[in-house]
mmCIF file with all atom_site columns, C-alpha atoms in Angstrom:
data_model
loop_
_atom_site.group_PDB
_atom_site.id
_atom_site.type_symbol
_atom_site.label_atom_id
_atom_site.label_alt_id
_atom_site.label_comp_id
_atom_site.label_asym_id
_atom_site.label_entity_id
_atom_site.label_seq_id
_atom_site.pdbx_PDB_ins_code
_atom_site.Cartn_x
_atom_site.Cartn_y
_atom_site.Cartn_z
_atom_site.occupancy
_atom_site.B_iso_or_equiv
_atom_site.pdbx_formal_charge
_atom_site.auth_seq_id
_atom_site.auth_comp_id
_atom_site.auth_asym_id
_atom_site.auth_atom_id
_atom_site.pdbx_PDB_model_num
ATOM 1  C CA . MET A 1 1  ? 59.272 117.995 117.040 1.00 0.00 ? 272 MET A CA 1
ATOM 2  C CA . SER A 1 2  ? 58.385 114.953 115.046 1.00 0.00 ? 273 SER A CA 1
ATOM 3  C CA . PHE A 1 3  ? 61.463 113.238 116.286 1.00 0.00 ? 274 PHE A CA 1
ATOM 4  C CA . PHE A 1 4  ? 60.487 113.856 119.937 1.00 0.00 ? 275 PHE A CA 1
ATOM 5  C CA . GLN A 1 5  ? 57.023 112.507 119.180 1.00 0.00 ? 276 GLN A CA 1
ATOM 6  C CA . GLY A 1 6  ? 58.376 109.311 117.701 1.00 0.00 ? 277 GLY A CA 1
ATOM 7  C CA . ASN A 1 7  ? 60.786 108.958 120.668 1.00 0.00 ? 278 ASN A CA 1
ATOM 8  C CA . GLN A 1 8  ? 57.967 109.395 123.110 1.00 0.00 ? 279 GLN A CA 1
ATOM 9  C CA . ASN A 1 9  ? 55.844 106.883 121.286 1.00 0.00 ? 280 ASN A CA 1
ATOM 10 C CA . SER A 1 10 ? 58.643 104.288 121.449 1.00 0.00 ? 281 SER A CA 1
ATOM 11 C CA . PHE A 1 11 ? 59.220 105.035 125.094 1.00 0.00 ? 282 PHE A CA 1
ATOM 12 C CA . ILE A 1 12 ? 55.539 104.491 125.838 1.00 0.00 ? 283 ILE A CA 1
ATOM 13 C CA . LEU A 1 13 ? 55.645 101.223 123.939 1.00 0.00 ? 284 LEU A CA 1
ATOM 14 C CA . LEU A 1 14 ? 58.612 100.072 126.027 1.00 0.00 ? 285 LEU A CA 1
ATOM 15 C CA . VAL A 1 15 ? 56.835 100.926 129.281 1.00 0.00 ? 286 VAL A CA 1
ATOM 16 C CA . VAL A 1 16 ? 53.727 99.215  128.249 1.00 0.00 ? 287 VAL A CA 1
ATOM 17 C CA . LEU A 1 17 ? 55.666 96.085  127.255 1.00 0.00 ? 288 LEU A CA 1
ATOM 18 C CA . PHE A 1 18 ? 57.546 96.092  130.540 1.00 0.00 ? 289 PHE A CA 1
ATOM 19 C CA . VAL A 1 19 ? 54.325 96.301  132.549 1.00 0.00 ? 290 VAL A CA 1
ATOM 20 C CA . LEU A 1 20 ? 52.895 93.570  130.415 1.00 0.00 ? 291 LEU A CA 1
ATOM 21 C CA . LEU A 1 21 ? 55.861 91.388  131.112 1.00 0.00 ? 292 LEU A CA 1
ATOM 22 C CA . VAL A 1 22 ? 55.637 92.042  134.884 1.00 0.00 ? 293 VAL A CA 1
ATOM 23 C CA . ILE A 1 23 ? 51.882 91.178  134.940 1.00 0.00 ? 294 ILE A CA 1
ATOM 24 C CA . VAL A 1 24 ? 52.452 87.920  132.864 1.00 0.00 ? 295 VAL A CA 1
ATOM 25 C CA . GLY A 1 25 ? 55.334 86.976  135.203 1.00 0.00 ? 296 GLY A CA 1
ATOM 26 C CA . ASN A 1 26 ? 53.176 87.503  138.234 1.00 0.00 ? 297 ASN A CA 1
ATOM 27 C CA . GLU A 1 27 ? 50.202 85.585  136.740 1.00 0.00 ? 298 GLU A CA 1
ATOM 28 C CA . TYR A 1 28 ? 52.254 82.588  135.574 1.00 0.00 ? 299 TYR A CA 1
ATOM 29 C CA . PRO A 1 29 ? 55.329 82.144  137.865 1.00 0.00 ? 300 PRO A CA 1
ATOM 30 C CA . MET A 1 30 ? 57.588 80.571  135.284 1.00 0.00 ? 301 MET A CA 1
ATOM 31 C CA . GLY A 1 31 ? 60.458 82.971  135.396 1.00 0.00 ? 302 GLY A CA 1
ATOM 32 C CA . GLN A 1 32 ? 63.052 81.873  137.875 1.00 0.00 ? 303 GLN A CA 1
ATOM 33 C CA . GLN A 1 33 ? 61.371 78.922  139.542 1.00 0.00 ? 304 GLN A CA 1
ATOM 34 C CA . GLY A 1 34 ? 59.779 77.293  136.377 1.00 0.00 ? 305 GLY A CA 1
ATOM 35 C CA . TYR A 1 35 ? 62.958 76.992  134.285 1.00 0.00 ? 306 TYR A CA 1
ATOM 36 C CA . GLY A 1 36 ? 64.977 75.714  137.252 1.00 0.00 ? 307 GLY A CA 1
ATOM 37 C CA . GLY A 1 37 ? 62.508 73.059  138.522 1.00 0.00 ? 308 GLY A CA 1
ATOM 38 C CA . GLY A 1 38 ? 60.147 72.344  135.550 1.00 0.00 ? 309 GLY A CA 1
ATOM 39 C CA . TYR A 1 39 ? 62.656 71.357  132.805 1.00 0.00 ? 310 TYR A CA 1
#
């Protein structure tokens, strides 16, 4: 049971990280456009 709990925690962390990345990507559009034109 404790293995499942740890797995679930790390899955939740991964989802939170992904959502944060999407939000930051939408806030600051640096992803595809910024690296191509900016630098």
